[in-house]
Coordinates of C-alpha atoms and ligand atoms in Angstrom, one line a residue:
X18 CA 173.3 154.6 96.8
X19 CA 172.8 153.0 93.0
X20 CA 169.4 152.4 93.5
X21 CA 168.9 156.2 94.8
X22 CA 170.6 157.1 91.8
X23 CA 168.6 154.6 89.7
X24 CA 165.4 155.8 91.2
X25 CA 166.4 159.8 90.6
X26 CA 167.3 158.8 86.8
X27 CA 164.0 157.6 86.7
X28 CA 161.9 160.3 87.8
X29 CA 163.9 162.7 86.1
X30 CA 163.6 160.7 82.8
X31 CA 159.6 161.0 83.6
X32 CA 159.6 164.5 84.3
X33 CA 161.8 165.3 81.0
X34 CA 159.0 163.5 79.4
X35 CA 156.5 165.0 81.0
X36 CA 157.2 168.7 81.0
X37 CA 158.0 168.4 76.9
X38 CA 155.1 166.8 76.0
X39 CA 151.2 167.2 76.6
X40 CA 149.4 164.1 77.8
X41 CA 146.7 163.1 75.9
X42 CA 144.0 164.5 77.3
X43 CA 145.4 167.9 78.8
X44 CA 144.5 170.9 76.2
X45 CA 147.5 172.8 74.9
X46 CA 147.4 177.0 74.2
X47 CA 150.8 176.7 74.0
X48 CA 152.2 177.2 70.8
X49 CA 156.3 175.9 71.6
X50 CA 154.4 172.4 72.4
X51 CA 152.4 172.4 69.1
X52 CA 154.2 169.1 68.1
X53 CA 156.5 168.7 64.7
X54 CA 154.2 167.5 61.9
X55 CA 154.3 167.1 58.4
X56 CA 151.0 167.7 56.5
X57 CA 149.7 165.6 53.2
X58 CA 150.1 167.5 50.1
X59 CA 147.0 168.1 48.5
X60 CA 149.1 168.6 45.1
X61 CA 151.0 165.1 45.3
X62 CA 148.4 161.7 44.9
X63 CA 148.4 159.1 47.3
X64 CA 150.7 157.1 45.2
X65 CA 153.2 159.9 45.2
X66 CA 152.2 161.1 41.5
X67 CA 152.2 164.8 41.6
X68 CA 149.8 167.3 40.1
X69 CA 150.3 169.9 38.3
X70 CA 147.7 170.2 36.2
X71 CA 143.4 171.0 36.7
X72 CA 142.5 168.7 34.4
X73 CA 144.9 166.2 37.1
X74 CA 143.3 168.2 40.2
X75 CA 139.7 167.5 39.1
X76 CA 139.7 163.9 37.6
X77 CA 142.2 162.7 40.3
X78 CA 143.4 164.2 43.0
X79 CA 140.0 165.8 43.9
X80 CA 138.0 163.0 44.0
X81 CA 140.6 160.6 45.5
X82 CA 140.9 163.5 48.7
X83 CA 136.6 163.5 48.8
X84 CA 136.6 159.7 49.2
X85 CA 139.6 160.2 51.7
X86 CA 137.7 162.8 53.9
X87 CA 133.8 160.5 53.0
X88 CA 136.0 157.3 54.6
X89 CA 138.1 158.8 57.3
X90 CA 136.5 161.6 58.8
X91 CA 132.6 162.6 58.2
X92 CA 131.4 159.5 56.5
X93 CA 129.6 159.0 53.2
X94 CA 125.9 159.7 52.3
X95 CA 125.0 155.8 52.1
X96 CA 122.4 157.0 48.7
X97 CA 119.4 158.6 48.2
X98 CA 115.8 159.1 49.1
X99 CA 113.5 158.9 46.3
X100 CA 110.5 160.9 47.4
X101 CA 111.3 164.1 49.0
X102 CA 108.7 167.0 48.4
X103 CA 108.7 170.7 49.2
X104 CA 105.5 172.5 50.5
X105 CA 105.1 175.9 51.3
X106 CA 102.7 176.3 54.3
X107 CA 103.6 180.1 54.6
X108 CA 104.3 183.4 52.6
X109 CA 103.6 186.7 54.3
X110 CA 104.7 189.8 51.6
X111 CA 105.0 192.2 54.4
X112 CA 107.1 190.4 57.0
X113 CA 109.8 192.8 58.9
X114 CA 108.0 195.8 58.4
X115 CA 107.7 195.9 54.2
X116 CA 111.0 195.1 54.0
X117 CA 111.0 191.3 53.0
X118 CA 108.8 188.3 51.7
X119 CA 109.2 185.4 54.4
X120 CA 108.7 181.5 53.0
X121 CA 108.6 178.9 55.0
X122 CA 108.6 175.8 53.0
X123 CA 108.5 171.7 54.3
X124 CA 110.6 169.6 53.2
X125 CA 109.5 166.4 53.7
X126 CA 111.8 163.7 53.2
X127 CA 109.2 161.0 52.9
X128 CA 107.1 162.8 50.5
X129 CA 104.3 163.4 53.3
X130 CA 103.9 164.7 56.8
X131 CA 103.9 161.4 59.2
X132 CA 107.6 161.2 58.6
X133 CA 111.0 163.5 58.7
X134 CA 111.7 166.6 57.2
X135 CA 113.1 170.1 57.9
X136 CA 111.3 173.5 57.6
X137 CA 113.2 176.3 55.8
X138 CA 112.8 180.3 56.9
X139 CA 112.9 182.3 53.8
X140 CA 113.6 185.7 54.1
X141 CA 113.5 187.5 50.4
X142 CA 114.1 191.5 50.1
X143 CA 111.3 193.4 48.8
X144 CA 113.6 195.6 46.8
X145 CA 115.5 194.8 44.4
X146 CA 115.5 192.4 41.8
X147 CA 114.8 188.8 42.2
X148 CA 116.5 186.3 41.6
X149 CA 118.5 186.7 44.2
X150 CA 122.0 185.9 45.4
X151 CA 120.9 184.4 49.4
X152 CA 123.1 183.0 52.6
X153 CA 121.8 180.4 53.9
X154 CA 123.0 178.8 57.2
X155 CA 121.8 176.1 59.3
X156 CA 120.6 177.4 63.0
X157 CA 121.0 176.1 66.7
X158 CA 117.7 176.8 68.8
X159 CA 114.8 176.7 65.8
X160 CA 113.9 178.9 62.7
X161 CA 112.2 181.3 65.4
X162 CA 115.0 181.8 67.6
X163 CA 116.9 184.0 64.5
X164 CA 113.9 187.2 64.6
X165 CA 111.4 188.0 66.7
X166 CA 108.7 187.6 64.1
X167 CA 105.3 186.1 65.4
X168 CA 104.7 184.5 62.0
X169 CA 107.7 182.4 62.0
X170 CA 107.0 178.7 62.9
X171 CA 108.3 177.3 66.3
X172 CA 110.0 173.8 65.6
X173 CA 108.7 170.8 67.2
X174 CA 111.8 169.0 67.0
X175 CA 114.3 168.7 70.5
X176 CA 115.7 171.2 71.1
X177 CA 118.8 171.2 73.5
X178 CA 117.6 172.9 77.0
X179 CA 118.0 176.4 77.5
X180 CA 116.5 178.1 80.2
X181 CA 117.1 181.6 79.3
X182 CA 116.1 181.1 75.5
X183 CA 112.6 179.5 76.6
X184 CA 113.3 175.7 76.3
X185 CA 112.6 173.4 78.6
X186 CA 112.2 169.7 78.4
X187 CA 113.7 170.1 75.2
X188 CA 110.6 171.6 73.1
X189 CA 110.7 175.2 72.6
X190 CA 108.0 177.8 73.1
X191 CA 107.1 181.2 72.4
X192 CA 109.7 182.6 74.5
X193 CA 112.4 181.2 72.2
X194 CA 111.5 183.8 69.4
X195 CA 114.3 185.9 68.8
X196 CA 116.5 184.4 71.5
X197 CA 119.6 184.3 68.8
X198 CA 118.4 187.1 66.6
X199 CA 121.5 189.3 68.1
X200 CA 123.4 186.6 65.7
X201 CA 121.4 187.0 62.3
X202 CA 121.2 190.3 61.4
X203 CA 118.2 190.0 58.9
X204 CA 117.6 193.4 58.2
X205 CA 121.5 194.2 57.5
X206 CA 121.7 191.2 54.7
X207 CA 118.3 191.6 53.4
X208 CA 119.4 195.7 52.8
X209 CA 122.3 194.2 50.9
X210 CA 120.4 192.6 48.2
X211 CA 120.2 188.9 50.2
X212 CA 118.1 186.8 50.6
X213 CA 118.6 184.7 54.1
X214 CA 117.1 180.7 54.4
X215 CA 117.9 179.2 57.6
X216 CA 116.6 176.1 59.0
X217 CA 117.2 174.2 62.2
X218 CA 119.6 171.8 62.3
X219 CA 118.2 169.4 64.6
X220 CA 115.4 169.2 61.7
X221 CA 117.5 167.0 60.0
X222 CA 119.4 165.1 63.2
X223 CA 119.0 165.9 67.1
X224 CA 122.2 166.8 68.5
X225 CA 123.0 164.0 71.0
X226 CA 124.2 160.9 71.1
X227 CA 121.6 158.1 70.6
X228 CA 123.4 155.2 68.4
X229 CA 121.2 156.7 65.2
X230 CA 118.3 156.0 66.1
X231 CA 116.6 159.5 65.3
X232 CA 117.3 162.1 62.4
X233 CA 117.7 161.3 59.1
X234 CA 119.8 158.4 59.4
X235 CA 117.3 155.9 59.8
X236 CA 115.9 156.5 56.5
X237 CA 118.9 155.6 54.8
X238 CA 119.1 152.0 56.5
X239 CA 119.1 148.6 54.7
X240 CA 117.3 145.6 56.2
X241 CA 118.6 144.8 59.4
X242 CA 121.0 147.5 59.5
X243 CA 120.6 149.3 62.9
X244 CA 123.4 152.3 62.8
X245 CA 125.9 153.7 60.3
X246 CA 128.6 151.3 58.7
X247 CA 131.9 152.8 60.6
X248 CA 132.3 154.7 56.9
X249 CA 129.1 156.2 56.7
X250 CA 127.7 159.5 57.6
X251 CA 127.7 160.9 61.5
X252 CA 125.9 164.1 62.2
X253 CA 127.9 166.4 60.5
X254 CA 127.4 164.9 57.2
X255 CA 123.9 164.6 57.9
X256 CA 123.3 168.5 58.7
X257 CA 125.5 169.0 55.4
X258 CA 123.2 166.9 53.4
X259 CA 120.2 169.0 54.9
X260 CA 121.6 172.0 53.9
X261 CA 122.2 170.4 50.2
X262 CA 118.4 169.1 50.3
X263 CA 117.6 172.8 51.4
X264 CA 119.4 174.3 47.9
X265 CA 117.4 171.5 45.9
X266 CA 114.5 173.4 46.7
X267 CA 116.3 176.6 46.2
X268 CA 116.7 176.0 42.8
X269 CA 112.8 175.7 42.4
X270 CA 112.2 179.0 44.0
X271 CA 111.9 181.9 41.4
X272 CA 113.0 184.2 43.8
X273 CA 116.5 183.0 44.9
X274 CA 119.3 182.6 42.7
X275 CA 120.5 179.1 43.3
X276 CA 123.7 179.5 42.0
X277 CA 124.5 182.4 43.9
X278 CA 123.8 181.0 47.5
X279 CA 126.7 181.1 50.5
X280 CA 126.5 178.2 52.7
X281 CA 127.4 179.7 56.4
X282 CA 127.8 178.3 59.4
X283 CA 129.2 178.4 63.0
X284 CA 131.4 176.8 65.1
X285 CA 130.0 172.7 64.6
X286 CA 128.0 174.3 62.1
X287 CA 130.7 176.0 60.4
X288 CA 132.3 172.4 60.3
X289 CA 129.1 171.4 58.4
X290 CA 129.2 174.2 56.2
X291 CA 132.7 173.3 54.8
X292 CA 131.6 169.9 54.5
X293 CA 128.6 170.7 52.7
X294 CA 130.3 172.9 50.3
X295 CA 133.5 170.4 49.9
X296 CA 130.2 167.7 49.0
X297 CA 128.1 169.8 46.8
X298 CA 129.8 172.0 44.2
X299 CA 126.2 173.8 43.6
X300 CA 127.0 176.0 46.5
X301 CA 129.0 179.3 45.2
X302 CA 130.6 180.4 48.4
X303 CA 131.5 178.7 51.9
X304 CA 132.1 181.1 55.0
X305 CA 133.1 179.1 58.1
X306 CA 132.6 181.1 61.4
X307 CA 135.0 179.3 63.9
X308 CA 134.5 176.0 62.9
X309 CA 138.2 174.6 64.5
X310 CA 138.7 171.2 65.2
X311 CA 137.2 169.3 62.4
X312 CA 136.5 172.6 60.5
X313 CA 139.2 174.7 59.0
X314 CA 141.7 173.7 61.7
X315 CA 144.5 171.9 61.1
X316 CA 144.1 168.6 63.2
X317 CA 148.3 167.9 63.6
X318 CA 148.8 171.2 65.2
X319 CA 146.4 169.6 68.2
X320 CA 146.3 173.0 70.0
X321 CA 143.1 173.6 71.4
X322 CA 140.4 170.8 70.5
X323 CA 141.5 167.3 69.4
X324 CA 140.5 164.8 67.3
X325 CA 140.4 162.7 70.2
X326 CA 138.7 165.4 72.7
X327 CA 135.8 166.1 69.4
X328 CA 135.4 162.1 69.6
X329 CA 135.1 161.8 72.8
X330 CA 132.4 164.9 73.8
X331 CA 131.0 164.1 70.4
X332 CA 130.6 160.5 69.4
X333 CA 127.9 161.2 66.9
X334 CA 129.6 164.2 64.6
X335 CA 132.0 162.4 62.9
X336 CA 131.7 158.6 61.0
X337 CA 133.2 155.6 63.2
X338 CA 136.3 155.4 61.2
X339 CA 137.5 159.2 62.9
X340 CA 138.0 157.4 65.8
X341 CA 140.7 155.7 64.7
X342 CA 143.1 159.0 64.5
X343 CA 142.3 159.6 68.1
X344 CA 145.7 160.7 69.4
X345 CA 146.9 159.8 66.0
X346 CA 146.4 162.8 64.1
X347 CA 149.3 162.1 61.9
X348 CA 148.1 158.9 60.1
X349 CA 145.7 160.8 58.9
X350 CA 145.2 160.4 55.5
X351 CA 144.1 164.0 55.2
X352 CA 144.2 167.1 57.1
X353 CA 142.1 170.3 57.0
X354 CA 143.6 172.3 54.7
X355 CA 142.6 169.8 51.9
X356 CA 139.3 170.1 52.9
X357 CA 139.2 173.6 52.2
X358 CA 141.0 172.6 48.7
X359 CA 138.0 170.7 47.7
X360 CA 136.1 174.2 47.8
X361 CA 138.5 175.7 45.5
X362 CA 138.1 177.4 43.1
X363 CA 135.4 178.5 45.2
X364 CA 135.8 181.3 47.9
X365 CA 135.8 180.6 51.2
X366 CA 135.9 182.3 54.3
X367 CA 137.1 181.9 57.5
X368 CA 136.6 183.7 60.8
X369 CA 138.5 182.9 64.2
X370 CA 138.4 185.0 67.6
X371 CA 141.6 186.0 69.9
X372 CA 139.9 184.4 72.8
X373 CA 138.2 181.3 71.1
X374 CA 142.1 179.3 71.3
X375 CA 139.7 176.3 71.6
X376 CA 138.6 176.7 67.9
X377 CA 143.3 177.2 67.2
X378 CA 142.9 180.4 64.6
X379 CA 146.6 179.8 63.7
X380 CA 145.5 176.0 62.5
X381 CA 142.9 177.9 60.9
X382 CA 145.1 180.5 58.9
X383 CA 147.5 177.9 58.0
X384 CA 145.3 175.9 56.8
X385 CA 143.7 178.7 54.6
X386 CA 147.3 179.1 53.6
X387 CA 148.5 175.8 52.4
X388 CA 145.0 175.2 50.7
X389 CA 146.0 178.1 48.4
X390 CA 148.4 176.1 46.2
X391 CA 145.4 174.4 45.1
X392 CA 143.5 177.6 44.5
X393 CA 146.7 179.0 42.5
X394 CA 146.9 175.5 40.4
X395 CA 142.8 176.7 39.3
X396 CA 144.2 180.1 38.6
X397 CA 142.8 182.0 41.9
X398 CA 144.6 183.9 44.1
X399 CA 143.4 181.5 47.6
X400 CA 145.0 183.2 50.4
X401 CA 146.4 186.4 49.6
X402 CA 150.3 186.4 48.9
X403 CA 152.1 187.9 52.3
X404 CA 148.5 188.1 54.2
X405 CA 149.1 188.0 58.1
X406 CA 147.2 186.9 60.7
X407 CA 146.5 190.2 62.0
X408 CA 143.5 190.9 65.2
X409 CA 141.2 193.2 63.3
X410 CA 142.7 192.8 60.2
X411 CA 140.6 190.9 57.8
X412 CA 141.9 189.6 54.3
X413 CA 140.6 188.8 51.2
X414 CA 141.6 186.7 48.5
X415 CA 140.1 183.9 46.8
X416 CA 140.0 182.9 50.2
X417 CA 139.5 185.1 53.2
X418 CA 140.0 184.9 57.0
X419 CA 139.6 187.6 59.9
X420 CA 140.5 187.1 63.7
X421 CA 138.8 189.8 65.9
X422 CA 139.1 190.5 69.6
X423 CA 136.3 188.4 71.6
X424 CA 135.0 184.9 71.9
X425 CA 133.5 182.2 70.2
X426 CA 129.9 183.6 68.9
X427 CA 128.8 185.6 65.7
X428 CA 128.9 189.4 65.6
X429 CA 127.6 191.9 63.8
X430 CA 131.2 192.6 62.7
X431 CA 131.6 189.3 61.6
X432 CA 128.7 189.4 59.1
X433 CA 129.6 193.1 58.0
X434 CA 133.0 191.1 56.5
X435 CA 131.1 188.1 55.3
X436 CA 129.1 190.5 53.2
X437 CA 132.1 192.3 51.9
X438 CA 133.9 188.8 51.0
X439 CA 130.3 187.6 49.1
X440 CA 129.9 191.5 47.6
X441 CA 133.2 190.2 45.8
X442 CA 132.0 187.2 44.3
X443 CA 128.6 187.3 44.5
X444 CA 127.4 190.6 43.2
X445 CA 127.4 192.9 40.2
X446 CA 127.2 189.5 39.1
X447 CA 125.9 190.2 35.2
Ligands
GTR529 C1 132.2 172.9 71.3 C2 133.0 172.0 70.4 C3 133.5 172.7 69.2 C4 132.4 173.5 68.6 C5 131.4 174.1 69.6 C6 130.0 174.5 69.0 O1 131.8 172.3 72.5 O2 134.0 171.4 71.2 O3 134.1 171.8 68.3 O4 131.8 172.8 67.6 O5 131.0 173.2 70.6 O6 129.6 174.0 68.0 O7 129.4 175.4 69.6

């Protein structure tokens, strides 16, 4: 009799455990099992000082949080290459009809052709007066998957396989052209008065996993060393310095107002927007289409994607060190929210989806909301005071953030609100 008692006890005890927790690996939607957690203050320093002052923010706080997020989560840019050059192999004044000047420019980051470099799609409106204020966003399937355009050059980088977009054996072909345009609505942002770049991120680092050994990485090695030091950049920060090479040429181009440009991207390439705007204070505005996990999402809540489940499907995105916090999301030095804070006083904006849990909007609010005391401390407004997470109901302060019905992708409605936000900030400018 004791030892069926004992064994009962037991598998009770097990199931107690069981049913009130989420195993590792199993994906939580539910928000009653989002685990207690208490989030680092981006107002009070590592040593417990607290800040209350943006003279404190800037020369302290700031910095020590960058170097927190450079060792812990993306990795640092190990320095710099000395003899990067822009050439412009393309400029058609009529593209689209009259209605824009398209660029494409090279940038070669070996100074020549033999080696690396990424090719930027330019876009500039014909109306209107240049210089202007521009997005520019990183792409997924090549510059010509974003318009249908015959003049737009078809990348020779891989490509990740798609059948129905026209890529096979992971090159793309003519059939890719305007495979993704339903996602950048040219005309629509080029009738506002801005100018689109785009380029393709696997320019800058192929998206798969092969110890470093392509992209932009190798470049940066010393002798002998074969892959990134477990504190140095993964692909993420690698498609985020590409998108900061991208505005060094910007700022040589007449035509584009350098210090007006939004940096936009989606879902891993929302992550990389944030990071490249947290990196490089020349970009004026960061808009982050469900980036979750590793973007605006808050890593404690662990609903949806994981640190551990983004390790695991993505070795490469992240430095060596994120591995660490792999089911130990609360020794994290930082969370998500602070990486918004090091875009203050800078707008951002967030997007999420009802149906895209994966991507956890409510991590993402929150974290839009407990980044704001940094934007008050710089005398912005950051999240509105009282703003909801409403479906369909975007708001906009210094920081901005919609959810709308649907899935994980980029809409038409989520770019008519991106233009609002940047009409905000970015326009009637003088
Ligand atoms: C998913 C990944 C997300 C998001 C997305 C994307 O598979 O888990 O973090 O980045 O890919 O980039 O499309």
């Amino acid at each position: 009799m004791k030892r069926i008692i004992f064994i009962f006890t037991f598998f009770f005890i097990i199931f107690l455990f069981t049913g009130m927790t989420v195993p590792a690996q199993e994906v939580n939607y539910d928000e009653s099992k989002v685990p207690e957690y208490t989030l680092p203050d981006p107002l009070v320093m590592e040593n417990g000082e607290h800040i209350t002052s943006p003279k404190a923010w800037w020369n302290e706080r700031r910095p020590e949080i960058l170097k927190l997020f450079e060792e812990n989560v993306y990795g640092k840019v190990p320095g710099k290459l000395q003899h990067i050059t822009f050439h412009t192999f393309s400029v058609d004044s009529k593209a689209l009809n009259g209605l824009a000047t398209r660029k494409q420019v090279s940038i070669l980051f070996t100074g020549n052709n033999s080696g690396t470099g990424m090719d930027l799609l330019i876009y500039i409106p014909n109306t209107g007066k240049e210089p202007f204020p521009a997005f520019l966003g990183l792409n997924f399937y090549g510059n010509q998957t974003i318009q249908s355009d015959t003049g737009i050059k078809i990348t020779r980088s891989w490509v990740k396989n798609n059948k129905a977009y026209g890529i096979t054996n992971h090159q793309a072909t003519e059939a890719s052209r305007g495979a993704r345009a339903y996602r950048w609505p040219v005309e629509m942002i080029l009738k506002q008065g801005y100018a689109l770049i785009t380029a393709y991120y696997g320019d800058i680092d192929p998206d798969f996993d092969d110890g470093f050994q392509n992209g932009v990485q190798p470049l940066f090695y010393k002798k002998g060393q074969h892959k990134p030091a477990p504190d140095e950049w993964g692909s993420i920060a690698a498609w985020a310095w590409g998108l900061s090479r991208a505005l060094d040429y910007l700022e040589t181009d007449p035509d584009i107002d350098a210090q007006r440009v939004a940096v936009m991207g989606h879902s891993r390439l929302g992550k990389t927007a944030l990071w490249a705007a947290a990196e490089d204070q020349r970009f004026a505005l960061a808009i982050s289409s469900m980036s979750g996990c590793g973007g605006a999402a808050l890593s404690r809540r662990r609903y949806g994607e994981t640190v551990e489940r983004i390790n695991t499907s993505f070795p490469h995105w992240f430095c060596t060190n994120f591995k660490k916090y792999n089911d130990h999301e609360d020794s994290l030095p930082v969370d998500q929210h602070e990486l918004i804070a090091l875009i203050a006083p800078r707008p951002v904006y967030i997007s999420a989806a009802v149906e895209d849990r994966w991507a956890d909007p409510k991590g993402m609010f929150l974290a839009a909301k407990y980044a704001t005391p940094v934007y008050r401390l710089l005398r912005k407004t950051g999240l509105p005071e009282n703003a909801e997470m409403i479906t369909g109901q975007p708001v906009m302060g210094t920081i901005g953030f919609h959810m709308r019905p649907g899935k994980h992708d980029v809409t038409n409605y989520d770019w008519q609100q991106f233009l609002i936000f940047a009409n905000k900030f970015l326009k009637n400018y003088f």
